[in-house]
Amino acid sequence: MGLTKSINKLLKNNYVKIVIVSLLAWLFVRVLANYFLKEGFESKPDTFEKDIKEGKKLVWFYAEWCGHCKPMHSDWDKAAKKINEDGKNKMIKIDAGGKSPEQQKIAQKYQVDGFPTVSLYENGSKVEDYVGDRTEDAIVAFAKSKLN
C-alpha cells in the first residue's frame, strides 16, 4: 500500500508529469522519424527479386551485426538519398545477414560470402561487384557512372 501512495503522490507533482510527457513525446518522435525518414530504400527478402528485376540497381547486402557495415550505414543512406532523389530506387539495401531462413536464402542465392557486399544488378542479373571505398562520395561516383 505504501508504494501505491508514493506513486500517486509523485504523479500529483506537475514537474514529474511534464518530464514523463516530454520523454514519451521524444520517444514517439524518434520512432516516427526512424519509420518514415529512412534515406535508403530497404528491400525485404520477400520483395527483393521484384525490386531488382527491372533496370540497373546497386545493391548493398549488409548484416546488422557486421562491424564493417555499421559505419557504412550513414554513407550508404546519404548516397542513396542523392541517387534515388528522382523517386526511382536505383540503390537498394537488404539485411541478408540475419538468422531467418529468408535472409539466409537471399545470401546464398546471390552468393553473398561476406559483409558488406555491394553489387550492381541489371534486370535481376549480377553485372559486377563494387570494390571501392565505402564513403558517400565514392559510392555516389560509382552509382552515377553505372546507373545512368
mmCIF file of C-alpha atoms in Angstrom:
data_model
loop_
_atom_site.group_PDB
_atom_site.id
_atom_site.type_symbol
_atom_site.label_atom_id
_atom_site.label_comp_id
_atom_site.label_asym_id
_atom_site.label_seq_id
_atom_site.Cartn_x
_atom_site.Cartn_y
_atom_site.Cartn_z
ATOM 1 C CA MET A 1 0.000 0.000 0.000
ATOM 2 C CA GLY A 2 2.913 2.365 0.700
ATOM 3 C CA LEU A 3 4.212 2.049 -2.874
ATOM 4 C CA THR A 4 0.839 2.977 -4.361
ATOM 5 C CA LYS A 5 0.637 6.091 -2.178
ATOM 6 C CA SER A 6 4.170 7.084 -3.158
ATOM 7 C CA ILE A 7 3.390 6.712 -6.861
ATOM 8 C CA ASN A 8 0.145 8.673 -6.548
ATOM 9 C CA LYS A 9 1.967 11.431 -4.671
ATOM 10 C CA LEU A 10 4.692 11.509 -7.307
ATOM 11 C CA LEU A 11 2.164 11.738 -10.152
ATOM 12 C CA LYS A 12 0.473 14.736 -8.498
ATOM 13 C CA ASN A 13 3.716 16.661 -8.940
ATOM 14 C CA ASN A 14 3.393 18.713 -12.170
ATOM 15 C CA TYR A 15 7.138 18.655 -12.807
ATOM 16 C CA VAL A 16 7.158 14.865 -12.891
ATOM 17 C CA LYS A 17 4.184 14.863 -15.268
ATOM 18 C CA ILE A 18 5.981 17.267 -17.593
ATOM 19 C CA VAL A 19 9.115 15.115 -17.601
ATOM 20 C CA ILE A 20 7.136 11.926 -18.291
ATOM 21 C CA VAL A 21 5.108 13.522 -21.095
ATOM 22 C CA SER A 22 8.274 15.035 -22.605
ATOM 23 C CA LEU A 23 10.051 11.687 -22.583
ATOM 24 C CA LEU A 24 7.085 9.947 -24.173
ATOM 25 C CA ALA A 25 6.816 12.651 -26.848
ATOM 26 C CA TRP A 26 10.551 12.389 -27.602
ATOM 27 C CA LEU A 27 10.284 8.598 -27.905
ATOM 28 C CA PHE A 28 7.260 8.915 -30.196
ATOM 29 C CA VAL A 29 9.060 11.379 -32.481
ATOM 30 C CA ARG A 30 12.145 9.118 -32.663
ATOM 31 C CA VAL A 31 10.050 6.101 -33.635
ATOM 32 C CA LEU A 32 8.207 8.070 -36.323
ATOM 33 C CA ALA A 33 11.434 9.550 -37.674
ATOM 34 C CA ASN A 34 13.052 6.127 -37.927
ATOM 35 C CA TYR A 35 9.993 4.726 -39.653
ATOM 36 C CA PHE A 36 9.287 7.497 -42.153
ATOM 37 C CA LEU A 37 12.623 9.166 -42.780
ATOM 38 C CA LYS A 38 14.844 6.277 -43.762
ATOM 39 C CA GLU A 39 17.007 7.612 -46.509
ATOM 40 C CA GLY A 40 17.956 4.487 -48.388
ATOM 41 C CA PHE A 41 15.445 2.132 -49.932
ATOM 42 C CA GLU A 42 15.415 -1.082 -47.926
ATOM 43 C CA SER A 43 14.233 -4.234 -49.590
ATOM 44 C CA LYS A 44 12.931 -7.300 -47.785
ATOM 45 C CA PRO A 45 13.589 -10.948 -48.669
ATOM 46 C CA ASP A 46 10.036 -11.449 -49.932
ATOM 47 C CA THR A 47 10.241 -8.484 -52.379
ATOM 48 C CA PHE A 48 13.945 -8.498 -53.258
ATOM 49 C CA GLU A 49 13.685 -10.294 -56.628
ATOM 50 C CA LYS A 50 10.931 -7.934 -57.733
ATOM 51 C CA ASP A 51 12.948 -4.921 -56.516
ATOM 52 C CA ILE A 52 15.969 -5.762 -58.713
ATOM 53 C CA LYS A 53 14.053 -7.278 -61.642
ATOM 54 C CA GLU A 54 13.944 -4.216 -63.905
ATOM 55 C CA GLY A 55 16.736 -1.845 -64.795
ATOM 56 C CA LYS A 56 20.061 -1.265 -63.103
ATOM 57 C CA LYS A 57 20.261 -1.442 -59.311
ATOM 58 C CA LEU A 58 23.165 -1.015 -56.942
ATOM 59 C CA VAL A 59 22.551 -3.369 -54.025
ATOM 60 C CA TRP A 60 24.166 -3.317 -50.606
ATOM 61 C CA PHE A 61 23.953 -6.641 -48.798
ATOM 62 C CA TYR A 62 24.628 -5.956 -45.135
ATOM 63 C CA ALA A 63 24.280 -7.556 -41.722
ATOM 64 C CA GLU A 64 23.153 -5.719 -38.594
ATOM 65 C CA TRP A 65 25.869 -7.460 -36.563
ATOM 66 C CA CYS A 66 28.687 -6.678 -39.036
ATOM 67 C CA GLY A 67 31.343 -4.359 -37.662
ATOM 68 C CA HIS A 68 32.265 -3.145 -41.170
ATOM 69 C CA CYS A 69 28.626 -2.469 -42.100
ATOM 70 C CA LYS A 70 27.744 -0.294 -39.111
ATOM 71 C CA PRO A 71 29.919 2.692 -40.090
ATOM 72 C CA MET A 72 28.829 2.309 -43.723
ATOM 73 C CA HIS A 73 25.098 2.783 -42.984
ATOM 74 C CA SER A 74 25.248 6.565 -42.886
ATOM 75 C CA ASP A 75 27.344 6.860 -46.053
ATOM 76 C CA TRP A 76 25.132 4.416 -47.957
ATOM 77 C CA ASP A 77 21.920 6.160 -46.889
ATOM 78 C CA LYS A 78 23.251 9.605 -47.838
ATOM 79 C CA ALA A 79 24.429 8.300 -51.217
ATOM 80 C CA ALA A 80 21.105 6.537 -51.808
ATOM 81 C CA LYS A 81 19.196 9.711 -50.973
ATOM 82 C CA LYS A 82 21.141 11.540 -53.700
ATOM 83 C CA ILE A 83 20.836 8.785 -56.308
ATOM 84 C CA ASN A 84 17.207 7.916 -55.534
ATOM 85 C CA GLU A 85 16.046 11.537 -55.384
ATOM 86 C CA ASP A 86 14.075 11.148 -58.621
ATOM 87 C CA GLY A 87 11.813 8.632 -56.867
ATOM 88 C CA LYS A 88 13.314 5.629 -58.608
ATOM 89 C CA ASN A 89 15.034 3.202 -56.286
ATOM 90 C CA LYS A 90 18.313 2.626 -58.059
ATOM 91 C CA MET A 91 20.175 1.972 -54.813
ATOM 92 C CA ILE A 92 18.798 -0.746 -52.577
ATOM 93 C CA LYS A 93 19.953 -2.219 -49.311
ATOM 94 C CA ILE A 94 18.946 -5.517 -47.758
ATOM 95 C CA ASP A 95 19.849 -7.176 -44.490
ATOM 96 C CA ALA A 96 20.994 -10.592 -45.666
ATOM 97 C CA GLY A 97 22.968 -11.439 -42.562
ATOM 98 C CA GLY A 98 20.238 -12.426 -40.166
ATOM 99 C CA LYS A 99 19.371 -15.877 -38.924
ATOM 100 C CA SER A 100 15.996 -16.094 -40.622
ATOM 101 C CA PRO A 101 15.728 -18.700 -43.395
ATOM 102 C CA GLU A 102 14.614 -15.978 -45.804
ATOM 103 C CA GLN A 103 17.721 -13.867 -45.170
ATOM 104 C CA GLN A 104 19.989 -16.898 -45.435
ATOM 105 C CA LYS A 105 18.311 -17.877 -48.703
ATOM 106 C CA ILE A 106 18.967 -14.400 -50.160
ATOM 107 C CA ALA A 107 22.639 -14.523 -49.122
ATOM 108 C CA GLN A 108 23.060 -17.988 -50.626
ATOM 109 C CA LYS A 109 21.152 -17.320 -53.851
ATOM 110 C CA TYR A 110 23.023 -14.091 -54.561
ATOM 111 C CA GLN A 111 26.396 -15.524 -53.488
ATOM 112 C CA VAL A 112 26.993 -13.140 -50.616
ATOM 113 C CA ASP A 113 30.013 -14.621 -48.883
ATOM 114 C CA GLY A 114 30.814 -11.685 -46.608
ATOM 115 C CA PHE A 115 29.543 -8.351 -45.411
ATOM 116 C CA PRO A 116 29.366 -5.705 -46.618
ATOM 117 C CA THR A 117 28.873 -6.730 -50.235
ATOM 118 C CA VAL A 118 27.846 -4.195 -52.879
ATOM 119 C CA SER A 119 26.854 -5.489 -56.302
ATOM 120 C CA LEU A 120 25.481 -3.967 -59.469
ATOM 121 C CA TYR A 121 22.497 -5.778 -60.997
ATOM 122 C CA GLU A 122 20.839 -5.299 -64.357
ATOM 123 C CA ASN A 123 17.397 -6.792 -64.884
ATOM 124 C CA GLY A 124 17.975 -9.170 -61.971
ATOM 125 C CA SER A 125 21.402 -10.438 -63.044
ATOM 126 C CA LYS A 126 24.650 -9.502 -61.353
ATOM 127 C CA VAL A 127 26.918 -7.407 -63.551
ATOM 128 C CA GLU A 128 29.783 -6.692 -61.176
ATOM 129 C CA ASP A 129 30.809 -6.260 -57.555
ATOM 130 C CA TYR A 130 31.772 -2.867 -56.196
ATOM 131 C CA VAL A 131 35.219 -2.874 -54.591
ATOM 132 C CA GLY A 132 35.782 0.853 -53.994
ATOM 133 C CA ASP A 133 35.815 2.957 -50.860
ATOM 134 C CA ARG A 134 32.834 2.775 -48.540
ATOM 135 C CA THR A 135 32.358 6.532 -48.400
ATOM 136 C CA GLU A 136 29.382 8.550 -49.572
ATOM 137 C CA ASP A 137 31.373 10.303 -52.309
ATOM 138 C CA ALA A 138 32.894 7.094 -53.681
ATOM 139 C CA ILE A 139 29.541 5.293 -53.698
ATOM 140 C CA VAL A 140 27.812 8.224 -55.404
ATOM 141 C CA ALA A 141 30.547 8.436 -58.059
ATOM 142 C CA PHE A 142 30.293 4.705 -58.793
ATOM 143 C CA ALA A 143 26.493 4.805 -58.852
ATOM 144 C CA LYS A 144 26.427 7.781 -61.228
ATOM 145 C CA SER A 145 28.880 6.084 -63.570
ATOM 146 C CA LYS A 146 26.925 2.840 -63.662
ATOM 147 C CA LEU A 147 23.256 3.696 -63.150
ATOM 148 C CA ASN A 148 22.782 6.481 -65.689
#
